[in-house]
Each structure stands twice: as structure tokens, then as C-alpha cells.
Short mmCIF file of C-alpha atoms (C1' of nucleotides) in Angstrom, two decimals:
data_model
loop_
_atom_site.label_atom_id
_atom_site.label_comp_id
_atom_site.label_asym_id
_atom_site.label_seq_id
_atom_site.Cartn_x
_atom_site.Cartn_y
_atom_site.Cartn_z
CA UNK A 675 66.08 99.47 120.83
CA UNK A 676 65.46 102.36 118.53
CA UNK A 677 64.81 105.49 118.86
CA UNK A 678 61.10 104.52 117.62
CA UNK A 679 60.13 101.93 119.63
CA UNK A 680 61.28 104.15 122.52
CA UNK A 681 58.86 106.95 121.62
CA UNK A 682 56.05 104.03 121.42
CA UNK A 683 57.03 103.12 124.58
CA UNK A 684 56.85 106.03 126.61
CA UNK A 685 53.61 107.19 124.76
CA UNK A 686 52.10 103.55 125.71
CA UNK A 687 52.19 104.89 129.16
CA UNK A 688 50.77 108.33 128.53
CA UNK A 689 50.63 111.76 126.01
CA UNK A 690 54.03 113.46 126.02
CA UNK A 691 55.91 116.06 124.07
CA UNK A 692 59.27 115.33 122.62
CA UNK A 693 60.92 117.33 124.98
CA UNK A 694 59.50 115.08 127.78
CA UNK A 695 59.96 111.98 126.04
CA UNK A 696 63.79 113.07 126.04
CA UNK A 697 63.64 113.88 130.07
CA UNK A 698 61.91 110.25 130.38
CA UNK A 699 64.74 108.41 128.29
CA UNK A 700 67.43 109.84 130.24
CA UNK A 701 66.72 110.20 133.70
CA UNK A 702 63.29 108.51 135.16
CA UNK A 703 61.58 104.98 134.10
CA UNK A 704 62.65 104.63 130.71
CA UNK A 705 66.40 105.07 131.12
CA UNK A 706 66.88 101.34 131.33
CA UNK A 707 65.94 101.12 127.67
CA UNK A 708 67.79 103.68 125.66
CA UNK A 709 68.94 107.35 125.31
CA UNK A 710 67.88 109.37 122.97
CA UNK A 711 68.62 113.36 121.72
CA UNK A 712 66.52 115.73 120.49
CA UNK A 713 67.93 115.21 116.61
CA UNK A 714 66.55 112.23 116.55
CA UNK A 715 63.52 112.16 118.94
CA UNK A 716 61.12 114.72 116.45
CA UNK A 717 61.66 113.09 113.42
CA UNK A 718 60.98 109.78 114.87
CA UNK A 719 57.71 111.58 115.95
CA UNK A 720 57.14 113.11 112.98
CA UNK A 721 57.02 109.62 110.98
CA UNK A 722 55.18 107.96 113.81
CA UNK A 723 52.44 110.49 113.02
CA UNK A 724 52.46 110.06 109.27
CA UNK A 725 52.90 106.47 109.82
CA UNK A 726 49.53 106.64 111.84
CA UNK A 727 50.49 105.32 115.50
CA UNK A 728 50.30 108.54 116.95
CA UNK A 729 48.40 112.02 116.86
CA UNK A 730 49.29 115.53 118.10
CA UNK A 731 47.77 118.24 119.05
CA UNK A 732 49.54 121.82 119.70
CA UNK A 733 48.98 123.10 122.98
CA UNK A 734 49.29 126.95 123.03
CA UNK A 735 50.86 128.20 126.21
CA UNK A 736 51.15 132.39 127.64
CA UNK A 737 54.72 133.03 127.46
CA UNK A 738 56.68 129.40 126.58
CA UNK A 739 56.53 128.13 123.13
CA UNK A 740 53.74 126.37 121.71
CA UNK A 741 53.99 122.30 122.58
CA UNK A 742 53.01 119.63 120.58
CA UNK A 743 51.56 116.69 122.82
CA UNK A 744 51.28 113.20 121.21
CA UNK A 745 48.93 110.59 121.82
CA UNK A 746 49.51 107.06 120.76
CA UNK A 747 46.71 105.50 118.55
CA UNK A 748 45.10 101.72 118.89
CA UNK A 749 47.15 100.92 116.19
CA UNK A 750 50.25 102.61 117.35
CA UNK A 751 49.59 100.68 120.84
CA UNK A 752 48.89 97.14 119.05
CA UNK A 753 52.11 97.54 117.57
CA UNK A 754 53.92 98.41 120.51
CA UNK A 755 52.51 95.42 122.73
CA UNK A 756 52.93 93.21 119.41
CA UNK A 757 56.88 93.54 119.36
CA UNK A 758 56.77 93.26 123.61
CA UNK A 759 55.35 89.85 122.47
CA UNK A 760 58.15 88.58 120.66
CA UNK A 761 61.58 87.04 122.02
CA UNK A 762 63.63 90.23 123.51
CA UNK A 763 67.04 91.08 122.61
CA UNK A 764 69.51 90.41 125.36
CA UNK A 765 70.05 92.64 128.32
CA UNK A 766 73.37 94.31 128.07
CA UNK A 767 75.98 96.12 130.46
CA UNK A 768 78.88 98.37 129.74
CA UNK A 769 81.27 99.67 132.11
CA UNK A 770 84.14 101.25 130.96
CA UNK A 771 84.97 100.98 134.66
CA UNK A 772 85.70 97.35 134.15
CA UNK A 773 88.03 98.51 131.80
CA UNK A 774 89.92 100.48 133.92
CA UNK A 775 89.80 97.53 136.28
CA UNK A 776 90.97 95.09 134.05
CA UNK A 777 94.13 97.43 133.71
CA UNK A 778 94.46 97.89 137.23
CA UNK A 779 98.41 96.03 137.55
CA UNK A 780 99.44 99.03 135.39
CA UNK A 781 97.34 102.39 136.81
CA UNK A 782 98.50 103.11 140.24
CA UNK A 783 96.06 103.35 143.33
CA UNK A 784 95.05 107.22 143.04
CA UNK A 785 93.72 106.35 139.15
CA UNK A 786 91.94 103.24 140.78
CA UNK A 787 90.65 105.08 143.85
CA UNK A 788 89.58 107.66 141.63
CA UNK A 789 87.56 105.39 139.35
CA UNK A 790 86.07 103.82 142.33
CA UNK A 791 84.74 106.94 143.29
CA UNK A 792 83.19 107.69 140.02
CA UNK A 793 81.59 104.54 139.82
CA UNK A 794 80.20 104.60 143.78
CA UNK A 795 78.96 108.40 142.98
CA UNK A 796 77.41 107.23 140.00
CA UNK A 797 75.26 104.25 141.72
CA UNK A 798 74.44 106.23 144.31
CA UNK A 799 72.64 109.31 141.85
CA UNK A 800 70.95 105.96 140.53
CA UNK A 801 69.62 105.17 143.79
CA UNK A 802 68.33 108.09 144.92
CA UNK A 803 66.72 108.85 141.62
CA UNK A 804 64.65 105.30 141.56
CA UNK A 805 64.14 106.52 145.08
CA UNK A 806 62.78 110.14 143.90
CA UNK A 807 60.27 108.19 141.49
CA UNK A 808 58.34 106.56 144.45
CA UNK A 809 55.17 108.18 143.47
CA UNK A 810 55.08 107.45 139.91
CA UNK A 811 54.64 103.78 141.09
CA UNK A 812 51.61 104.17 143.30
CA UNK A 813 49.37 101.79 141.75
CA UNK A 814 51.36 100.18 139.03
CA UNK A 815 52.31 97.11 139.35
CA UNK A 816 55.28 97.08 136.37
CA UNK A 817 56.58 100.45 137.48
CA UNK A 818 56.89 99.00 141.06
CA UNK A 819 58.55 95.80 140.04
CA UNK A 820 61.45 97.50 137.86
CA UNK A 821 61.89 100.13 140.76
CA UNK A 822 62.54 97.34 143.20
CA UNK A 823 65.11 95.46 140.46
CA UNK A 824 66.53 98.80 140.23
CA UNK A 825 67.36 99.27 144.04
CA UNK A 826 68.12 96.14 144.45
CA UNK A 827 70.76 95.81 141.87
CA UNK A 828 72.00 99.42 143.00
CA UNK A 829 72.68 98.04 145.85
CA UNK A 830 74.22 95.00 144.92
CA UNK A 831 76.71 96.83 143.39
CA UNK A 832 77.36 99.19 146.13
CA UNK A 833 77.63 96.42 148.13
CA UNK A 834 80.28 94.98 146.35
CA UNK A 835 82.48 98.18 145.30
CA UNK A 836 82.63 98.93 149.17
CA UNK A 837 83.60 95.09 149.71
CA UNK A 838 86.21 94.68 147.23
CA UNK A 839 87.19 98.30 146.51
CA UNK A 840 90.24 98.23 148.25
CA UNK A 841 91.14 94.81 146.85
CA UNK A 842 91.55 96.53 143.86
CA UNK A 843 93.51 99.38 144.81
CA UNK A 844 95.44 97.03 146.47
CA UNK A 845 96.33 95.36 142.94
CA UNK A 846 97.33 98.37 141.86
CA UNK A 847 99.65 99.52 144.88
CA UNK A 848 101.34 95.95 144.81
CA UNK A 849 102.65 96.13 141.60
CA UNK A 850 103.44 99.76 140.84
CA UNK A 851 105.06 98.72 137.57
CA UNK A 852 107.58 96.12 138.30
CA UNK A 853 106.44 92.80 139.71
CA UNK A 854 109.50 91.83 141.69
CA UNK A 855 110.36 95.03 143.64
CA UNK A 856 108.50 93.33 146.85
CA UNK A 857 110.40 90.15 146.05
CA UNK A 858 113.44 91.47 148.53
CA UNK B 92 84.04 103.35 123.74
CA UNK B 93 84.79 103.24 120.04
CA UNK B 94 85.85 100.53 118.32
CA UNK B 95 88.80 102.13 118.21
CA UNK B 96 89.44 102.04 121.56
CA UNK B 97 88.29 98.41 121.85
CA UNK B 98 91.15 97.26 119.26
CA UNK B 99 93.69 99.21 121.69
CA UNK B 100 92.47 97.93 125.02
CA UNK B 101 92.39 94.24 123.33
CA UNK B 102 95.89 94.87 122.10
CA UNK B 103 97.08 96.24 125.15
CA UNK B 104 96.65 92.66 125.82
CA UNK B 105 98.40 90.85 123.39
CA UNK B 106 99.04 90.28 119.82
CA UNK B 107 95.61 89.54 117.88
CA UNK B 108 94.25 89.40 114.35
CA UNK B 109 90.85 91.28 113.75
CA UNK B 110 89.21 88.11 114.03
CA UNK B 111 90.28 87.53 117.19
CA UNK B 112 89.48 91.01 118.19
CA UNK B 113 86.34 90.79 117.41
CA UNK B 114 85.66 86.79 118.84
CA UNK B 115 87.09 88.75 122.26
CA UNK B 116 84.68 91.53 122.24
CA UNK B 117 81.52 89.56 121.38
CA UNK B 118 82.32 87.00 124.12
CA UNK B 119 85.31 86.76 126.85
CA UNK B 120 86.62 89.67 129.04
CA UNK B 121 85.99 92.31 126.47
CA UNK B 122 81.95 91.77 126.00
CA UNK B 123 81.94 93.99 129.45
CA UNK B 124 83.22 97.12 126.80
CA UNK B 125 81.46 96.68 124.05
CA UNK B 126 80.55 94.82 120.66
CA UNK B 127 82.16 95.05 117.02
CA UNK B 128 81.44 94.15 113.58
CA UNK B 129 84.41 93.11 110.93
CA UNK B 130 83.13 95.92 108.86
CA UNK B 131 84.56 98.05 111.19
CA UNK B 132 87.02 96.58 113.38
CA UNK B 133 89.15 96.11 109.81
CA UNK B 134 88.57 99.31 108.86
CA UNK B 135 90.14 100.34 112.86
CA UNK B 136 92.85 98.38 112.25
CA UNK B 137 94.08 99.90 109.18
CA UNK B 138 93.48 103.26 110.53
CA UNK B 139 95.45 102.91 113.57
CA UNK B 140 98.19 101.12 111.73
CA UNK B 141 98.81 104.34 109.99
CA UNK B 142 98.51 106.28 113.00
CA UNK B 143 101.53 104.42 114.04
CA UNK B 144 99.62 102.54 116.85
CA UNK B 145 99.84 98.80 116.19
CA UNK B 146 102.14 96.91 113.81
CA UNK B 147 101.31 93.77 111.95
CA UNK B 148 102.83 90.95 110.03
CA UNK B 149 101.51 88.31 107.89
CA UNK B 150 101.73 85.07 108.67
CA UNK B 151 101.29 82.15 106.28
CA UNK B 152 99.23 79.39 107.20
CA UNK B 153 98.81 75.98 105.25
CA UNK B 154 95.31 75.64 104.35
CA UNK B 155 93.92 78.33 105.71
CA UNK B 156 94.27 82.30 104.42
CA UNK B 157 96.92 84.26 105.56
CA UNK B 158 96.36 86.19 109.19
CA UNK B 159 97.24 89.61 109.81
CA UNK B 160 98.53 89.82 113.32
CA UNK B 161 98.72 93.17 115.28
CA UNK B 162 100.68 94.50 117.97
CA UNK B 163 100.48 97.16 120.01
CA UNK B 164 103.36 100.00 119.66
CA UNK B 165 104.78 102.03 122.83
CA UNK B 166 102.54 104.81 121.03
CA UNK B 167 99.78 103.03 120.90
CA UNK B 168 100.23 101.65 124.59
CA UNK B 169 100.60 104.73 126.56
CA UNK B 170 97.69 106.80 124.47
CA UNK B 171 95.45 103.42 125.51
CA UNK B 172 96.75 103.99 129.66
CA UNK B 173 95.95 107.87 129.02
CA UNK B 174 93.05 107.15 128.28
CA UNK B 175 92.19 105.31 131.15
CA UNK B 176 93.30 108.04 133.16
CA UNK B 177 90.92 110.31 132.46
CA UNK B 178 87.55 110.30 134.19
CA UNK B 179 85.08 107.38 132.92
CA UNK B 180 81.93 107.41 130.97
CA UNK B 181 79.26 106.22 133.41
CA UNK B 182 78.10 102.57 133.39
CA UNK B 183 74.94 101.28 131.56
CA UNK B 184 72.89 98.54 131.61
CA UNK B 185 70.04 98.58 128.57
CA UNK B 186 67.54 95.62 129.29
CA UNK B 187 64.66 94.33 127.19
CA UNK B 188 63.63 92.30 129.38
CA UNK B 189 62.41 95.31 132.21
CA UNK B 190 60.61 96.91 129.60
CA UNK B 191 58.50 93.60 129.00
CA UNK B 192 58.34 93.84 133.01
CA UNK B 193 57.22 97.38 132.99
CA UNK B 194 54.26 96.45 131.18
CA UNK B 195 53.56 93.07 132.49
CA UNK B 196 49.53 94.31 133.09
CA UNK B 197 49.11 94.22 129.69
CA UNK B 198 50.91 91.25 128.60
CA UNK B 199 49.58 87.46 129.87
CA UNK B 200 51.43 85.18 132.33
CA UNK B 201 52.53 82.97 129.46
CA UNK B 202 54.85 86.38 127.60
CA UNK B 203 56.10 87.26 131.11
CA UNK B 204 57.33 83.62 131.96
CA UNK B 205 58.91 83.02 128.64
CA UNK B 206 60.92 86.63 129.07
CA UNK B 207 61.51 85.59 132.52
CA UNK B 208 63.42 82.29 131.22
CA UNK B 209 64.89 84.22 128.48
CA UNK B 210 66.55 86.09 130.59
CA UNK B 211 67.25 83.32 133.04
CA UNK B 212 68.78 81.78 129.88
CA UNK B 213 71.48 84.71 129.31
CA UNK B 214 72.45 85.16 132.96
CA UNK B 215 73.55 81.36 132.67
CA UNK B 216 74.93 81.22 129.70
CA UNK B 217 77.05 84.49 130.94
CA UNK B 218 78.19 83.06 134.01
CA UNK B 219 78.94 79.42 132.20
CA UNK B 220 81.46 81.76 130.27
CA UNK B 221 82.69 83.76 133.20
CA UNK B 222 83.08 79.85 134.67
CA UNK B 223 85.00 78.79 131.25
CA UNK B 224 87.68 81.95 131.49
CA UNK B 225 89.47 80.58 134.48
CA UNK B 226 92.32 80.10 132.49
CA UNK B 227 92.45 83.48 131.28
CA UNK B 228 93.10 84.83 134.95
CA UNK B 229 95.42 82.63 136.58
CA UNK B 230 97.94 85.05 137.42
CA UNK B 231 96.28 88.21 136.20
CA UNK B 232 94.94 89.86 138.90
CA UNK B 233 92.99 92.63 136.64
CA UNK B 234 91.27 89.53 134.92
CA UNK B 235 90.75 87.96 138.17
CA UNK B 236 89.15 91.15 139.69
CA UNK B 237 86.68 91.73 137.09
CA UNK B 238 86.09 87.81 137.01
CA UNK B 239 84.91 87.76 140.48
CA UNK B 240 82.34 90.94 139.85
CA UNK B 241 80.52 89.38 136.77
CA UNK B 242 80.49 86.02 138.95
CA UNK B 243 79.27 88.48 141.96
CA UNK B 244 76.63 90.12 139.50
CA UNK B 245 75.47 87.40 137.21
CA UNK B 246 74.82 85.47 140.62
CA UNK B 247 72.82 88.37 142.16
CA UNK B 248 70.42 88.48 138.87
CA UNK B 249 69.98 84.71 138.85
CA UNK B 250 68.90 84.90 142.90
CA UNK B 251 66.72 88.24 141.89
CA UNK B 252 64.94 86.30 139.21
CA UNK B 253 64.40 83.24 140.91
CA UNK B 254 62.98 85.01 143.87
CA UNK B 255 61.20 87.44 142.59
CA UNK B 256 59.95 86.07 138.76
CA UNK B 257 56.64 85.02 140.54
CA UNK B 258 55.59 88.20 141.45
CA UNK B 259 55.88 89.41 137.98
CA UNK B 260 53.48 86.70 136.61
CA UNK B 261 51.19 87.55 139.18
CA UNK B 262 51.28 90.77 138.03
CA UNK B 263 50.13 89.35 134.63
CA UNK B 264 47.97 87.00 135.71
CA UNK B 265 45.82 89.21 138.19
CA UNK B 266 45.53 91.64 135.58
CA UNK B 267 44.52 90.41 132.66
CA UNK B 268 42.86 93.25 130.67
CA UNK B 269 39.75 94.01 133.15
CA UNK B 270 41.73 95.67 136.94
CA UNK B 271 37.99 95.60 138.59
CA UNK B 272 37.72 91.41 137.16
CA UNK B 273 38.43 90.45 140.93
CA UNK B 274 36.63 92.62 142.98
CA UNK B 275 33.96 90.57 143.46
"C1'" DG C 8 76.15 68.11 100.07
"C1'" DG C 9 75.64 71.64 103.58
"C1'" DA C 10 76.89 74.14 107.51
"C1'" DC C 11 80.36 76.09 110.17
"C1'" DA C 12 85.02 77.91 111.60
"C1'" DC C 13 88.80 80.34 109.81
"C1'" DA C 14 90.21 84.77 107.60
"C1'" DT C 15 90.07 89.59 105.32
"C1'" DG C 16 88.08 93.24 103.27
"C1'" DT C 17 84.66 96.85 100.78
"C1'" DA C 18 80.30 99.37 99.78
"C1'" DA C 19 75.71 100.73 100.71
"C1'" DT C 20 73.06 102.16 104.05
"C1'" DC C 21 71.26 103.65 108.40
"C1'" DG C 22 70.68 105.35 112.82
"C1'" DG C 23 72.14 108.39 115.63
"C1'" DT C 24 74.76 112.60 117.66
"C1'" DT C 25 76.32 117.38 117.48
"C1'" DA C 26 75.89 121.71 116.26
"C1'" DC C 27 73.11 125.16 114.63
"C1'" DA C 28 68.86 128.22 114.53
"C1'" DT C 29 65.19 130.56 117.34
"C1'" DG C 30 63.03 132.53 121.29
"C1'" DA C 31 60.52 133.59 125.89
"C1'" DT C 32 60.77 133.22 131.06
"C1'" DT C 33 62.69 132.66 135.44
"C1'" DA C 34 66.26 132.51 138.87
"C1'" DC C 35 70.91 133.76 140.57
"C1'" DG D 592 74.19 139.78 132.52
"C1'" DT D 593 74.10 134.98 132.21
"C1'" DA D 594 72.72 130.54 132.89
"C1'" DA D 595 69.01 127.25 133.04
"C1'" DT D 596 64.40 125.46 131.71
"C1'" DC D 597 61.00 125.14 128.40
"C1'" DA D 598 60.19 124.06 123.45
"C1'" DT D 599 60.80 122.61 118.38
"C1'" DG D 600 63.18 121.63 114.50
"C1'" DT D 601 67.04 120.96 110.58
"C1'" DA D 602 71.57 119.83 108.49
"C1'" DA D 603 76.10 118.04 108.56
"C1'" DC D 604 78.49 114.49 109.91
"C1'" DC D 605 80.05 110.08 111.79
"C1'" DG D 606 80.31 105.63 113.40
"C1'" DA D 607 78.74 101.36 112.93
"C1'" DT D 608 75.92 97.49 110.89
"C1'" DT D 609 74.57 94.64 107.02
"C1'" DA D 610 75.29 92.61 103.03
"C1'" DC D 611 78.38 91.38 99.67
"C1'" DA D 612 82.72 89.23 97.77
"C1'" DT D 613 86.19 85.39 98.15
"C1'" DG D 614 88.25 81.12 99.52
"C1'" DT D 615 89.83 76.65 102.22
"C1'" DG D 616 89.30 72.91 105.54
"C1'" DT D 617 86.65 70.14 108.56
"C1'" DC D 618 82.78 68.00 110.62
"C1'" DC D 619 78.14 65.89 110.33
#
DNA sequence: GGACACATGTAATCGGTTACATGATTAC
DNA sequence: GTAATCATGTAACCGATTACATGTGTCC
């Protein structure tokens, strides 16, 4: 998903500035999609506007810099639900944890315990994130269904890293770097 | 993870040709780290030959063109388990499909059930290939690890979907352009 | 006769990040 | 004083994709 379609996105569900669009991609809602910086975020606004699918208008504020809020047009919102239409890329996951699973034989525990840890840490700011976002969901429905497949995948994997954890770290342990040494 | 990276952790493995590398890290074990294009797994290759990472060798074929096979050097080995050690890049999952869900209200049942099969689609067609890789793991425990979470995982989103795909077409359905349509 | 798997590589292009540039306000 | 939040924008750079270029063998 570009960097675009992300900006479309967010502004389908209400006027933003590009600084908030950035806060939206990369903690909140939208951080299933895609992250995005600041170096590309305003130029992707900037052509969106000459493009004609959205419109700004500068706010002027006492004391913090002037902010440009953008508002998505009919034809910026056709487009938008147009390319929700068609058949959607495939959902993807990355985990470089994985990785360091994978290599687990040849890491020792305290690297694998360590990674764990990362990983559990990380689910759990997740959680209590799509937990923090409760009231953004009051009435709609969509918001409400993808905060319920958030916490429930969350937890899945919670779940399962305190189940099989030690399994792990036990793969590491067993075989510190020479199979046979338990052989006796 | 760069495609650097990628080309180490898949060497780290065993000997491979780019081809391979790249057949590896579109499907099997490695589609967990991330994808590559020839254009710049070659490219990699030739770089971290020079670097004094990998080695290769030509071999001959009848028939077919000659493959370049790489191996890993002790270099190359213990930068890759370096890496490793240090502290991990967190995990991320990018979906298409829960942005369709996010704005189900605005979409029609009939968009919403054909991303909910779409999806349904991947998630088998992933764990068919998990199912496929037994091979791969029969004495590796790191394989075998990692195997049993994407089993684990690809199961949970199959169960998710299955129980919970109705509510999202309801969503769609009760909705369709007009919220007040029902109220009597 | 056409598509696909095998096999390697380069060049054009693009999309994005990082760093830079600027500047006020608030909190520690 | 110094870090963080708010706020916008540009320029250099980089990593990766796409398309192109080449060629054989096999399957339908």
C-alpha cells in the first residue's frame, strides 16, 4: 500500500493534517496498513491536492505553527472506495523474531530468552494500545470489528509465546553448540 | 531485513544459487523474513562475494545454463549470528484485507464476502505449504519450532474468520448507504 | 506453437527514508 | 537548559522493483 492510498484512507475517515496522518499510520487504527514518514507524507498530499481528491485549508493557531487540514473530495472518496472494491493484495507478516528462532540450535538460551522478551513486550504495547482506542470505536461498526481481530490475535500470540517459550529456550540450552555432548 | 541479510540467513542454511534464494524467500521458511526480486538478490550476491562473505563456483549443467552456487564463509557466518544477537526489529503484520473490514459500512455484503474468501484463500494456501515443509524439519528443531507457530497462527486466522466473517457482512448488509434505513 | 521452469544479469525508474532547515510552547 | 510535542517542508540518498536481454528444455 502506498504512501497515497494511505493518506486517502485516513482522510476517508475524517480531515487531518499531515502530522496526524503520520501519528494515525504508526500507532492507532491505521497501523495495520502501512508506515509512513514525514518525507513522504506532504508531498503525497501535495499531489493529492493538485490531483483534485483533496482540499486544504490553513488553520491559523496563537502560538504553534499554522496547520494545514485536508479534506478528501467526492472524487478523492470514489477513488478510494473504488480500489477497496477490487481484489486486495495479500496480508503479510514479518518477524525477524522467527528468524532468530529459526537459528535457535546455534544462539544460546539468554539470546533466545532475550528475544522472547522483546517479542512478549512488544504484543503486549499492541494490546494495550487497541485497548486505549476503545472510544474511537463507539459506534462504528469496522473500527470495532478490526479492534476485536486485533485483540484477539494479540492474544493468540501471547498465548502461544508463554506456551512454547521455554520450548524454545530449551532448543537452545540442549545443544549449546555440539550435538553429542549430552550423548554420555 | 535487507536483502542482504536475507541471502546470509538463507546461506547460513546451506549452499544456494540466487534462484534458489529467491524461490526460498517468496515461499518456504524464509517468506516469514521477507520477499526479493532477482534484480536485487544478484546484485547482493555479487556484493557480498566481494565482501568476502559467500564463495561460489560454477557448475555446468547439460541443457540447462550454468548455476552459480554460493556458500557461506566463517566471515560471513558469524557477522549473520551477530546479527541475530542484537535486539530485533519489532514484528509486523500489513493486511489489506482489515482495511476493506474497516470500512465494511460503505462497501456491500457481496465486496466483504469475496475479501473474506480471499483471505480465507491465503490462510490455506499458507498452511497447505507449512503442511508440505515437513520434510524440511525433520531433525531441525529451529525449523520445527517456527513450523508449529505458523501452523498455530494460520489455524487461529482460519477459526477467527470462520467465526467471525458473518458479522462483518452484517456489518455491510445492515448498512447499506442510509444508517436510519431500519429504524422503522 | 505457447507457456512455464530453469538460470543470470543490467538499467531505468520509483518509492521511500534520513537528514536537514525552521520555529514556538510546554514540561521536567 | 534540554527534551518533547506541535507543525511543515525539501534534498540527498538508497534500496528495491520492473522491465529488458538471453537462452534451453519440457510439458500441454
Amino acid at each position: 500500500m502506498s504512501v497515497r492510498s494511505l493518506c486517502l484512507a485516513i482522510l476517508a475517515f475524517g480531515d487531518a493534517t499531515g502530522y496526524e496522518i503520520r501519528k494515525e499510520s504508526t500507532e492507532g487504527r491505521f497501523s495495520y496498513f502501512d508506515d509512513a514518514s514525514f518525507g513522504s507524507i506532504y508531498p503525497a498530499l501535495a499531489r493529492l491536492e493538485a490531483e483534485g481528491m483533496v482540499t486544504v485549508r490553513e488553520e491559523q493557531q496563537q502560538g504553534k505553527p499554522a496547520r494545514k487540514v485536508y479534506s478528501i473530495t467526492d472524487k478523492g472518496r470514489s477513488e478510494f472506495i473504488a480500489s477497496l472494491c477490487e481484489p486486495q493484495a495479500p496480508d503479510t507478516f514479518k518477524s525477524p523474531f522467527l528468524l532468530i528462532a529459526l537459528y535457535a540450535e546455534e544462539l544460546g538460551p539468554d539470546v533466545i530468552r532475550r528475544a522472547l522478551n522483546r517479542r512478549r513486550d512488544q504484543v503486549i504495547a499492541e494490546l494495550k494500545q487497541i485497548e486505549g482506542s476503545a472510544e474511537d470505536c463507539h459506534q462504528h461498526q469496522g473500527s470495532k470489528w478490526i479492534r476485536d481481530y486485533g485483540l484477539a490475535y494479540m492474544n493468540f500470540t501471547l498465548d502461544y509465546l508463554d506456551k512454547h517459550g521455554d520450548d524454545l529456550v530449551r532448543i537452545a540450552r540442549d545443544e549449546p553448540q555440539h550435538p553429542q555432548q549430552a550423548a554420555e
